[in-house]
XYZ file of C-alpha atoms in Angstrom:
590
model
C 50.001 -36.304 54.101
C 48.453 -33.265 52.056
C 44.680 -33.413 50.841
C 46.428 -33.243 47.366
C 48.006 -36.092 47.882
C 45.236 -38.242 49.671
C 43.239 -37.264 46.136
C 46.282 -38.245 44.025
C 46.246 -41.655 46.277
C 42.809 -42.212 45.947
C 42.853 -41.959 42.093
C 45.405 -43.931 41.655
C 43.411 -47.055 40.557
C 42.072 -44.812 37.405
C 44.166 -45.933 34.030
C 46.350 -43.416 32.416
C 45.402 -42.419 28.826
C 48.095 -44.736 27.503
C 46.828 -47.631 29.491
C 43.596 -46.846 27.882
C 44.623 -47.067 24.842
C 45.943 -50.536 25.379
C 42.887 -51.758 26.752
C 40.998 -50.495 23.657
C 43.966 -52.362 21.315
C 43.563 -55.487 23.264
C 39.416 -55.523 22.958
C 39.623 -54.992 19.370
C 42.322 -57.541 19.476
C 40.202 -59.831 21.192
C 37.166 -58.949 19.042
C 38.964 -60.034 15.612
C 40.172 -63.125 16.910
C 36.577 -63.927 18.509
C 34.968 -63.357 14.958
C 38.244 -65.300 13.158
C 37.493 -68.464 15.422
C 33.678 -68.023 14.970
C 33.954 -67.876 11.043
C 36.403 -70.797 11.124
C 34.497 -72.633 13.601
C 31.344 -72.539 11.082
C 33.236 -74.404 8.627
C 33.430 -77.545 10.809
C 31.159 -80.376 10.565
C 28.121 -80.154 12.530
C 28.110 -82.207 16.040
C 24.929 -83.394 15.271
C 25.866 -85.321 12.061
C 25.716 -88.880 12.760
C 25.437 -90.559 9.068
C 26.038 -94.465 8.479
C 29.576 -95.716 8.093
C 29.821 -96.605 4.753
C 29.544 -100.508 4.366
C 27.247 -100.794 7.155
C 24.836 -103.940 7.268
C 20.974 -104.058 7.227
C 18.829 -105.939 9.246
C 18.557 -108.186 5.972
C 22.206 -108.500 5.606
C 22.587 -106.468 2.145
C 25.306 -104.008 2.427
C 22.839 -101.054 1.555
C 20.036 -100.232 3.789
C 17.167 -98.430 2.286
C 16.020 -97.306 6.474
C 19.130 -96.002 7.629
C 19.668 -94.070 3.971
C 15.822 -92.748 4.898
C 16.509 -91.772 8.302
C 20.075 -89.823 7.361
C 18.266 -88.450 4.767
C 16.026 -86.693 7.141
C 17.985 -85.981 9.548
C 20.166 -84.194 7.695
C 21.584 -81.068 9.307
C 21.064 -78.765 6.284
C 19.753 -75.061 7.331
C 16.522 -74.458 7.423
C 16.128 -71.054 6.441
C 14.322 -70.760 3.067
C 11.098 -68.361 3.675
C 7.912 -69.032 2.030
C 8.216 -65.999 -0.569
C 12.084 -67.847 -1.669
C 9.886 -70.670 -2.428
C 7.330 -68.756 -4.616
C 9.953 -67.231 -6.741
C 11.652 -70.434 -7.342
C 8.751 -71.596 -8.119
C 7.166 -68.739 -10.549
C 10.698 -67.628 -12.011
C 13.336 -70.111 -10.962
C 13.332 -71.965 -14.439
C 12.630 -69.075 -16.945
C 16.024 -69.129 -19.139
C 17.874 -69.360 -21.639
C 15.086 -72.153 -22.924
C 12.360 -69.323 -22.939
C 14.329 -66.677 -24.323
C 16.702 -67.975 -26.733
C 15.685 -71.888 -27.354
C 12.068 -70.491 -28.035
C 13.695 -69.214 -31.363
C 15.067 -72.783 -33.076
C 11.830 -74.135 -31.764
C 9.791 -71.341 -33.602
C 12.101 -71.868 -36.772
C 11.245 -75.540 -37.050
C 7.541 -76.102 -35.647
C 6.335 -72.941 -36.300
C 4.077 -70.919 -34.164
C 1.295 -73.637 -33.946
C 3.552 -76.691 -33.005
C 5.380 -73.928 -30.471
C 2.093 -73.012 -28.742
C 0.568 -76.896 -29.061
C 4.313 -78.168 -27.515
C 4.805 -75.704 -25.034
C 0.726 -76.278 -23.469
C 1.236 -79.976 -23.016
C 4.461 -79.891 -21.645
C 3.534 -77.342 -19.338
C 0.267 -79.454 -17.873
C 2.540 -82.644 -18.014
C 5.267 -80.800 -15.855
C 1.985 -79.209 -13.550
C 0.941 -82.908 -13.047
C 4.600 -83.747 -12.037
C 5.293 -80.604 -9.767
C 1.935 -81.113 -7.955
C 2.878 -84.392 -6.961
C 6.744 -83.587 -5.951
C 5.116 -80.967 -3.734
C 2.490 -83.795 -2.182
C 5.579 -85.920 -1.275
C 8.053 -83.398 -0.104
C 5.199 -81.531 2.120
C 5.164 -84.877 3.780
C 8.551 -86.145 3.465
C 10.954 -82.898 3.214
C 14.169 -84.791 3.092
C 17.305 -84.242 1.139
C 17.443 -85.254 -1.655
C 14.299 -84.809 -2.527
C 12.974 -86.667 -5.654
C 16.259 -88.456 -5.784
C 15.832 -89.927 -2.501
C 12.294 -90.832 -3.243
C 13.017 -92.897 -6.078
C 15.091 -94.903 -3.397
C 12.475 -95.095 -1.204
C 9.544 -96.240 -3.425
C 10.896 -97.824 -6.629
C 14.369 -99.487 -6.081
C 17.432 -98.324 -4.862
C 19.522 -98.837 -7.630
C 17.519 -96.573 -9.664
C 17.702 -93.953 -6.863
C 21.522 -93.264 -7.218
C 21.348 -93.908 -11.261
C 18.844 -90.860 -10.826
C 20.710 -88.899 -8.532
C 23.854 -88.967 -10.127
C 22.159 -88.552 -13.608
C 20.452 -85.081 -12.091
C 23.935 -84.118 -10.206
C 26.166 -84.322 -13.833
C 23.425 -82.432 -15.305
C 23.659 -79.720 -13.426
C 27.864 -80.076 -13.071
C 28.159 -80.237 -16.966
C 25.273 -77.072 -17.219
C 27.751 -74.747 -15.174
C 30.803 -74.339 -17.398
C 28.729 -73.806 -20.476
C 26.166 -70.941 -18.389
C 29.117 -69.263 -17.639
C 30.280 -69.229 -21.258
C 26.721 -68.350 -21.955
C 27.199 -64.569 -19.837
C 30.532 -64.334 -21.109
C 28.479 -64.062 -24.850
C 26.322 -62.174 -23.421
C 28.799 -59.597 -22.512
C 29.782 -59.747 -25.677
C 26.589 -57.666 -27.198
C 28.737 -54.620 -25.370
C 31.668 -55.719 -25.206
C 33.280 -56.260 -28.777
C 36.469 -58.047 -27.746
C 38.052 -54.640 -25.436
C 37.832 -56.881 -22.518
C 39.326 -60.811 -22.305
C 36.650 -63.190 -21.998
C 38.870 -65.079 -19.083
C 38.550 -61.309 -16.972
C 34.391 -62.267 -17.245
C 34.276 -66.249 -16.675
C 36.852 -65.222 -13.492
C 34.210 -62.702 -12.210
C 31.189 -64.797 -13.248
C 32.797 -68.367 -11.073
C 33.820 -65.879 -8.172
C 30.109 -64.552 -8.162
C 28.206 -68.021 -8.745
C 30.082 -69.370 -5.755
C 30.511 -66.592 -3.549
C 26.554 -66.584 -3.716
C 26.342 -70.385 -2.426
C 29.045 -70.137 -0.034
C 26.315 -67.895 1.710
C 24.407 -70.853 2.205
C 20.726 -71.656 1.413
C 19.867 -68.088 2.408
C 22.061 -66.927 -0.410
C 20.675 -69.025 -2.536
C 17.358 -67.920 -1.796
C 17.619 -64.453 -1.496
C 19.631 -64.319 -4.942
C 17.095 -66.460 -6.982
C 14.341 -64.025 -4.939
C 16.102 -61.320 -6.704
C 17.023 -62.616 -10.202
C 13.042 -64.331 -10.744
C 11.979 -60.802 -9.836
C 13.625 -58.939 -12.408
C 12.727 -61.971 -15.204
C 8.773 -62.075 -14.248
C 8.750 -58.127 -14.286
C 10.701 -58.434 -17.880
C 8.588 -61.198 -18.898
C 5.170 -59.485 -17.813
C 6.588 -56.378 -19.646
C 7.038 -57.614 -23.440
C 3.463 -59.077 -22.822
C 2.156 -55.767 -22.712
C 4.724 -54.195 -25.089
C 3.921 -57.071 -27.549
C 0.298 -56.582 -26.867
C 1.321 -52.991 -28.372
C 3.436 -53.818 -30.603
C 0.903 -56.350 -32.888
C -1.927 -53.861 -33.051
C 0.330 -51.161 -34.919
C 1.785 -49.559 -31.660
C 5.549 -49.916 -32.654
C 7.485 -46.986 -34.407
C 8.292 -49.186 -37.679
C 5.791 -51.484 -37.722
C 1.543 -51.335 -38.496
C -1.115 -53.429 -37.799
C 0.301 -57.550 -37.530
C -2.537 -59.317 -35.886
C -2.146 -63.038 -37.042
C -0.693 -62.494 -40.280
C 2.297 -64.272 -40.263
C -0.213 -67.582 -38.856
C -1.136 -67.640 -42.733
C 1.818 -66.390 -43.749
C 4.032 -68.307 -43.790
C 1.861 -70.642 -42.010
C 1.481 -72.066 -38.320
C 2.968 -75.316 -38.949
C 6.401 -76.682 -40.700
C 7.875 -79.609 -41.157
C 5.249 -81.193 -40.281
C 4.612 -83.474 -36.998
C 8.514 -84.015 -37.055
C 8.480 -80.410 -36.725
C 6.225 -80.660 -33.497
C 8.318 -83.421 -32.090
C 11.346 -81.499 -32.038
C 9.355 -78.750 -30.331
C 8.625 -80.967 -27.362
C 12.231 -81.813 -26.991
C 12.990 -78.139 -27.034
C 10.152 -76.986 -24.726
C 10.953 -80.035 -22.391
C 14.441 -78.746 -22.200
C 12.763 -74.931 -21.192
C 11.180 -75.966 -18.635
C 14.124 -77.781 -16.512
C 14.655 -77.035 -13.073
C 11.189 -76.121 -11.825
C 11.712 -79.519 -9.967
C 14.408 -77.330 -7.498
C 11.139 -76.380 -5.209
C 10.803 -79.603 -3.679
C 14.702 -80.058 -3.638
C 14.279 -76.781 -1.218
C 11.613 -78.480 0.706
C 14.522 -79.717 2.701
C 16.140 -76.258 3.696
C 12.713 -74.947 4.112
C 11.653 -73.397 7.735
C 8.121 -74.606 7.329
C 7.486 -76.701 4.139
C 4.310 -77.674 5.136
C 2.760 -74.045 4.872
C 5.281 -72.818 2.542
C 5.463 -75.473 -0.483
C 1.513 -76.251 -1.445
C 1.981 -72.037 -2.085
C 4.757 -72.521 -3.933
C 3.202 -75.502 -5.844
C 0.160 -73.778 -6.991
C 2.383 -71.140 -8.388
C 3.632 -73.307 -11.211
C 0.437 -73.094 -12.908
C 0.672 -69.372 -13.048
C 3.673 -69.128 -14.162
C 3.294 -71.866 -17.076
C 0.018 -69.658 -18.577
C 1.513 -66.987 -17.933
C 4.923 -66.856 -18.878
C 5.535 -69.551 -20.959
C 2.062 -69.920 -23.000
C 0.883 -66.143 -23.182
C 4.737 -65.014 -23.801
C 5.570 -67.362 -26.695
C 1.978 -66.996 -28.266
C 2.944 -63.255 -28.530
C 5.953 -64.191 -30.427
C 4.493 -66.705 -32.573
C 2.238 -63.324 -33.542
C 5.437 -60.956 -33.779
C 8.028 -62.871 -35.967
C 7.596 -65.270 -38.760
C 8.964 -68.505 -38.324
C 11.025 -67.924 -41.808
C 13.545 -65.665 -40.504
C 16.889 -66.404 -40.535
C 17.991 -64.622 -37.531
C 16.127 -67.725 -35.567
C 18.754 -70.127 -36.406
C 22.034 -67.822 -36.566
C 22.526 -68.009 -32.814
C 25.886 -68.641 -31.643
C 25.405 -70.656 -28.682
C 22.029 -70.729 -26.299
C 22.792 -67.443 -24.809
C 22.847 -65.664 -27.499
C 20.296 -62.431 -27.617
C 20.334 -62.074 -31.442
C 18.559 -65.284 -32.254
C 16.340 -64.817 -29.415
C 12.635 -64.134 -30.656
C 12.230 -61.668 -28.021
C 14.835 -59.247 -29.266
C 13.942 -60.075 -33.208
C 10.061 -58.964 -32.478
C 11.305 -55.556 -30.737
C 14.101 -54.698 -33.094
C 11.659 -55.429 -36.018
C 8.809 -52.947 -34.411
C 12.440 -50.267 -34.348
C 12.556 -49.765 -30.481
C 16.418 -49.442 -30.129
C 16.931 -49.605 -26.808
C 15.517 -52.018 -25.571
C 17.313 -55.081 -27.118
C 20.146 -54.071 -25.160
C 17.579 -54.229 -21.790
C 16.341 -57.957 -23.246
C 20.083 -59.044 -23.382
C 20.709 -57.472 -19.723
C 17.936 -59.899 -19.001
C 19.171 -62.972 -20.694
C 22.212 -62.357 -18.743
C 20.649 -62.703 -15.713
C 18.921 -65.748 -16.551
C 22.456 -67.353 -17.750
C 23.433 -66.233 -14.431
C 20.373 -67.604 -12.602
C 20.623 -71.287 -13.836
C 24.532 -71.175 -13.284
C 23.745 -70.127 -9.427
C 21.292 -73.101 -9.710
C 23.489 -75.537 -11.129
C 25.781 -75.484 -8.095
C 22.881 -75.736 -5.248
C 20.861 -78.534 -7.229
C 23.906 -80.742 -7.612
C 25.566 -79.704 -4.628
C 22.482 -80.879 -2.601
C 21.639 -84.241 -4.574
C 25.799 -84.867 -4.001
C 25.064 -84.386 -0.218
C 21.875 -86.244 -0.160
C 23.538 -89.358 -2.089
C 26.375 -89.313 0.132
C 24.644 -89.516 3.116
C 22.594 -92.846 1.690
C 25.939 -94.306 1.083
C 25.304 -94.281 -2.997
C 28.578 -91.656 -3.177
C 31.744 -90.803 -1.564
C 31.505 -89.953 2.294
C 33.171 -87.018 2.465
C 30.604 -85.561 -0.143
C 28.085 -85.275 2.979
C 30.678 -82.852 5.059
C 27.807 -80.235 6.464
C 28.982 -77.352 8.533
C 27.441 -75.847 11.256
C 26.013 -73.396 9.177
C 23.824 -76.369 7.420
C 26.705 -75.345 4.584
C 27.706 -78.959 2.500
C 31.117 -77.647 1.987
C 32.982 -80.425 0.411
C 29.546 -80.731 -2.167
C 29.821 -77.202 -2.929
C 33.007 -77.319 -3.478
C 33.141 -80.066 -5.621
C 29.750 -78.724 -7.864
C 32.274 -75.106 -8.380
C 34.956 -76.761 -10.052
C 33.313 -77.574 -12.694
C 32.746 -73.985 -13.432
C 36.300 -73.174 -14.039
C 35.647 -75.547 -17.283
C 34.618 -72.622 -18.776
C 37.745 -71.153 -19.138
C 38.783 -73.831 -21.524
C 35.333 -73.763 -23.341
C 35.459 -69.932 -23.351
C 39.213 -70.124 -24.988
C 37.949 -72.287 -28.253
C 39.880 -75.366 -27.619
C 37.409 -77.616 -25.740
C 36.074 -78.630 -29.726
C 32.990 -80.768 -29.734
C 34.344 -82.496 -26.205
C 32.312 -80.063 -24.401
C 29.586 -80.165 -26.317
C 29.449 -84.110 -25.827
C 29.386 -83.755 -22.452
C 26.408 -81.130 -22.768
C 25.125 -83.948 -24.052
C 25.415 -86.203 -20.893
C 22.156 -84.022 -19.796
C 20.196 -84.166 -22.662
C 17.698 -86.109 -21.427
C 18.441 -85.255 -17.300
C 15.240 -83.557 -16.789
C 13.441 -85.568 -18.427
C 13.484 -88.792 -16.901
C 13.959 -86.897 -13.033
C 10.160 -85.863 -13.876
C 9.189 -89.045 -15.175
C 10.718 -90.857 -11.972
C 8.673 -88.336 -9.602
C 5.560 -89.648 -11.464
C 6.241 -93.225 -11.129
C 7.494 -92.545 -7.366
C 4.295 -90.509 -6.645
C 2.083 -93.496 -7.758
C 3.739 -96.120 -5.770
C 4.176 -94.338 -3.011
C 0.003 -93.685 -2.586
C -0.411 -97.598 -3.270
C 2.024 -97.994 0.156
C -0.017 -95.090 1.304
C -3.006 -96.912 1.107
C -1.947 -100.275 1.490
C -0.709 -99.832 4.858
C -3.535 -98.968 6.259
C -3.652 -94.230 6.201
C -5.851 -92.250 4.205
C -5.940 -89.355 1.765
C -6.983 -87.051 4.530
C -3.744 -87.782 6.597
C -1.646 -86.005 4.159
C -1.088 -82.050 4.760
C -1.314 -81.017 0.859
C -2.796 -83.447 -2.281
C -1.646 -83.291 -5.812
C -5.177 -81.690 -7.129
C -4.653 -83.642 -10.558
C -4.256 -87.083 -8.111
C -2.772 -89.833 -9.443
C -4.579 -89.788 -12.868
C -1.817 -86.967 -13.239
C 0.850 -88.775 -12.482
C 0.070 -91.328 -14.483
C -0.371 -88.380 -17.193
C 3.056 -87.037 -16.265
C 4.347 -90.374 -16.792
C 3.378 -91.092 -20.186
C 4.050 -87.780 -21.970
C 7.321 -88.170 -20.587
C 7.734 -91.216 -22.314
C 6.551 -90.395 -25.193
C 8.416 -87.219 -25.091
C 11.281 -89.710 -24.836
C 10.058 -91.610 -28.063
C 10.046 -88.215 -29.919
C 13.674 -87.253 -29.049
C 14.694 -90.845 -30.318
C 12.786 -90.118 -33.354
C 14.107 -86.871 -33.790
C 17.571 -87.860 -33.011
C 17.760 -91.084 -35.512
C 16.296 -89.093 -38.372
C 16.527 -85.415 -38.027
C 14.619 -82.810 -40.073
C 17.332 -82.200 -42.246
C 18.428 -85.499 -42.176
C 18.435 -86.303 -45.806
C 21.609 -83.126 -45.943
C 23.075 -85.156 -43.244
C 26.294 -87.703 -44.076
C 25.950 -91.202 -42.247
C 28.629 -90.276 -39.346
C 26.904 -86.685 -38.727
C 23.640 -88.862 -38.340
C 25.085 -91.286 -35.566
C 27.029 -87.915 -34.065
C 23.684 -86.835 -33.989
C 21.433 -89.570 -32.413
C 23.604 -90.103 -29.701
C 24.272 -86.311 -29.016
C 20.452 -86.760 -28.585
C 20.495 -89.309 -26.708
C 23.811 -90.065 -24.420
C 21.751 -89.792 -21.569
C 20.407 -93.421 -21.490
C 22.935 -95.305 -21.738
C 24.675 -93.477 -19.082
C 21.843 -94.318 -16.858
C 21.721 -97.584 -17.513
C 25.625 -97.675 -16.737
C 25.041 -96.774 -13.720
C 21.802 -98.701 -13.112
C 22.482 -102.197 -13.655
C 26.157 -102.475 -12.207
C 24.864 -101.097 -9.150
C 21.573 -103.616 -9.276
C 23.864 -105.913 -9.721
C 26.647 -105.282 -6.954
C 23.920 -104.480 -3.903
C 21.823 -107.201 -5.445
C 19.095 -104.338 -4.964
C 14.972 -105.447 -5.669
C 12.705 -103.153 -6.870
C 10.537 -101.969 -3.552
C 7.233 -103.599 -2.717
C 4.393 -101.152 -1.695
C 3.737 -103.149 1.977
C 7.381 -103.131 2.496
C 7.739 -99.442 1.765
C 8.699 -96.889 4.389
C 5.904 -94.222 4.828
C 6.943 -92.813 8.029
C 10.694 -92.286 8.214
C 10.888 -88.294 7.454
C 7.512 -86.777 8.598
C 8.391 -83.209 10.323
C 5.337 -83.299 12.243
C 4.719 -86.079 15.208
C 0.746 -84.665 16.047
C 0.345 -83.921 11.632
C -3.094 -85.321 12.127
C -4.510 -82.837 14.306
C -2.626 -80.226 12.658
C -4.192 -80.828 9.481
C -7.853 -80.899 11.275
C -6.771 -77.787 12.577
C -6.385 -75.949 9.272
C -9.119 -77.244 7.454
C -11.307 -76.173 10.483
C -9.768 -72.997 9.968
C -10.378 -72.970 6.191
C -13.809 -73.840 6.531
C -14.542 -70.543 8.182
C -13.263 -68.795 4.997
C -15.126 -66.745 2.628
C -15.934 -68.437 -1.176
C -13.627 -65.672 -2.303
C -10.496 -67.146 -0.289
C -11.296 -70.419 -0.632
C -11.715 -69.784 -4.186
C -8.232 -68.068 -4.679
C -6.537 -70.753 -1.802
C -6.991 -73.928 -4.911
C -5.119 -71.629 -7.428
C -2.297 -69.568 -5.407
């Protein structure tokens, strides 16, 4: 044999180019059907998910057991993968809307600027009072659920899931008319060239497609869209600023002239009533930080942050914005009450107070905004009632296959379910839905409204177990500063924010123009809510034969993240001890 053909031998094991190039084909091959299966394998139910057959018996023999729904409730598999800076912009931005910018303007139009800036300050510390103690219990309990769960827990079962499902149709019956709402929006450029149906398709596909990327999605999208609103917000404080000491192109020297003239008041104390309603309604879905408590990677560090934030953003935002406004447009003009629907930018008082000062361009930046907010609370809509859907589900208070979880902590079938609703809109959007959607609007009229009353009441039994069983105020990793004085503060203005919204509703302002069927149309537009809940209370009370929850018998341990919280929490005051006054100082407020 040559030496050419001893090498020839000897390489023989080397692939050919073509032989190559099949191996290449079949990697790739291999590759795409490696990353099919892993894609479709995160869509199956976690291994780990072990909730309670539904009809399972308590140790007391009641078909619903308040310890099991506790213990799925915090075990639930749900991704943990909110960061602490998620949480902060929920918290500072994740409820500035359509309330702020556009409802601020019917509320201006019938308080005036007074009853606006009286309203607005004592719903804002009533919701502070409530949010401080959410975050106390969902530091220490960061189940799903959240607030839902702990009206289970510490007041009575039957209430829990009359709760829960009252907070999940809120937010299902919000998302059709949000995405409207951006839709109108549009409309400000629009003018009709484009079908509305082309935007509601690209608005659903873009709300969902957000929560399909799980919690992280979620976060990272409300991280983005709070952003843009604070740094909006924070902006027409400054141009506003300008604008009422002469600054504007068109306009000189306002200061508080339109406070005497036409006044700071109207209609009266009716007129303030209806201005709680409204600024009641502004304010909904700041509760959504402790429903994140349960996706959060460390709630204990990252929610008393959060928490704190909601005072900032309620001076801030809400109380230094809408004073502004009360200073920039007189509650006389007509443009206040010519909206459309509650996205609409030209009855927003924002865009009235820059167009009046002749700045041109920026009303079309203000309606950008608005969008975004619509936007916002639609993206919201489907993780609040997706979540409360899971989180009933897995207490056995709704259908089983509502607490499907993937193994990307995904609740598929609740997600799902929540974006269906959305493609309502294209029947709203089309003009033929009549006063049938707005009646179901109506279903949530009152949704946020008793959720923060019920985290009041749940926050002040829950320290009378806390006590009564034998722990301390220094066991628990973050306190409500107000305490329970401030839930018991949060409780009452809610209810008598509920008195004024039955006042307002059975005799309106204008309710002498109003014809004896528009008045009943009326009061129960304003008030569907309760007996809803009251549908859903009692039959329930009555079918699990349910008793409201005595503090000794109350389960105070069932959820805690922590198993050595004690010396954790000696740890960190230790640690914050050693702190200068300056941090200390700035640790009570942020």
């Amino acid at each position: 044999m040559t030496r050419y053909e001893k090498e020839r031998n000897n390489l023989s094991f080397l692939p050919t180019s073509s032989s190559l190039q099949t191996l290449v084909h079949r990697d790739s091959k291999a590759s795409r059907q490696t990353f099919l299966v892993r894609t479709l394998d995160d869509f199956r139910r976690d291994p780990n998910r072990h909730s309670t057959p539904k009809g399972a018996l308590g140790a007391d023999g009641k078909v619903f057991n308040p310890k099991n729904a506790a213990q799925n409730t915090a075990d639930s598999p749900l991704a943990r993968r909110l960061k602490s800076r998620h949480l902060q912009m929920i918290a500072i931005g994740g409820s500035i809307g359509t309330g702020l910018f556009v409802g601020s303007g019917s509320a201006l139009a019938y308080g005036g600027p007074g009853s606006l800036l009286i309203a607005f300050s004592l719903i804002g510390s009533m919701l502070y009072c409530t949010v401080q103690a959410l975050g106390e219990m969902a530091v220490l309990f960061p189940v799903a659920g959240s607030f839902a769960a702990y009206s289970t827990r510490f007041l009575d079962p039957a209430w829990g899931f009359a709760m829960g499902w009252n907070y999940a149709l809120n937010w299902l019956v919000t998302l059709p008319l949000e995405i409207v709402g951006a839709t109108l929006t549009i409309e400000y450029w629009n003018h009709g060239i484009i079908s509305n149906d082309a935007w509601v398709t690209l608005f659903v596909v873009l709300i969902i497609s957000i929560n399909l990327f799980g919690v992280k999605g979620y976060g990272e999208a409300e991280f983005v869209f709070s952003l843009i609103k604070v740094i909006a917000i924070v902006g027409f404080i400054i141009l506003g600023i300008i604008m009422n000491v002469g600054g504007g192109p068109d306009s000189g020297y306002i200061g508080g002239r339109y406070w005497n003239d036409p006044g700071a008041f109207n209609y009266g104390f009716k007129g303030l009533c209806s201005v709680f309603v409204t600024a009641a309604f502004s304010f909904a879905g700041t509760e959504l930080v402790g429903l994140a408590a349960a996706e959060t990677a460390n709630p204990r560090k990252s929610l008393p942050k959060a928490v704190k934030q909601v005072f900032w953003r309620i001076c801030l935002f809400y109380v230094v914005s809408l004073t502004i406004v009360g200073l920039l447009v007189p509650y006389t003009n007509p443009r206040l009450l010519n909206g459309t629907s509650s996205a609409d930018a030209s009855a927003s008082p924002f865009v009235i107070s820059i167009e009046n000062a002749g700045i041109n361009i920026l009303p079309s930046i203000m309606n950008v905004i608005i969008m975004i907010s619509v936007l916002s609370v639609g993206n919201s809509c489907i993780y609040g009632s997706s979540r409360v859907l899971a989180a009933l589900a897995e207490q056995g208070q709704a259908p089983q296959i509502l607490a499907y979880i993937d193994r990307k902590g995904r609740p598929l079938v609740a997600i799902g379910f929540a974006s269906a609703f959305g493609f309502i809109a294209y029947i709203a959007g089309s003009g033929r839905f009549g006063d049938a959607f707005y009646w179901m609007l109506a279903i949530s009229g009152l949704s946020s409204i008793l959720t923060w009353g019920s985290i009041c009441l749940a926050h002040i039994r829950f320290r009378r177990a806390w006590k009564l069983q034998g722990h301390s105020l220094d066991e628990l990793a973050f306190r409500s500063q107000p305490g329970v004085i401030g839930s018991w503060i949060g409780f009452i203005f809610n209810v008598l924010v509920l008195a004024a919204q039955f006042w307002t509703g059975f005799a309106p302002i204008e309710f002498g123009l109003l014809s004896t069927h528009a008045r009943i149309k009326n009061f129960f537009r304003a008030y569907l809510t309760v007996p809803i809940i009251i549908c859903c209370y009692i039959p329930y009370k009555l079918y699990y034969r349910t008793k409201i929850v005595r503090a000794r018998d109350m389960d105070v341990k069932t959820g805690i993240r922590q198993l050595n919280i004690v010396e954790l929490i000696a740890d960190e005051r230790a640690e914050r001890e050693r702190w200068p006054r300056w941090k200390k100082i700035y640790n009570v407020f942020c």
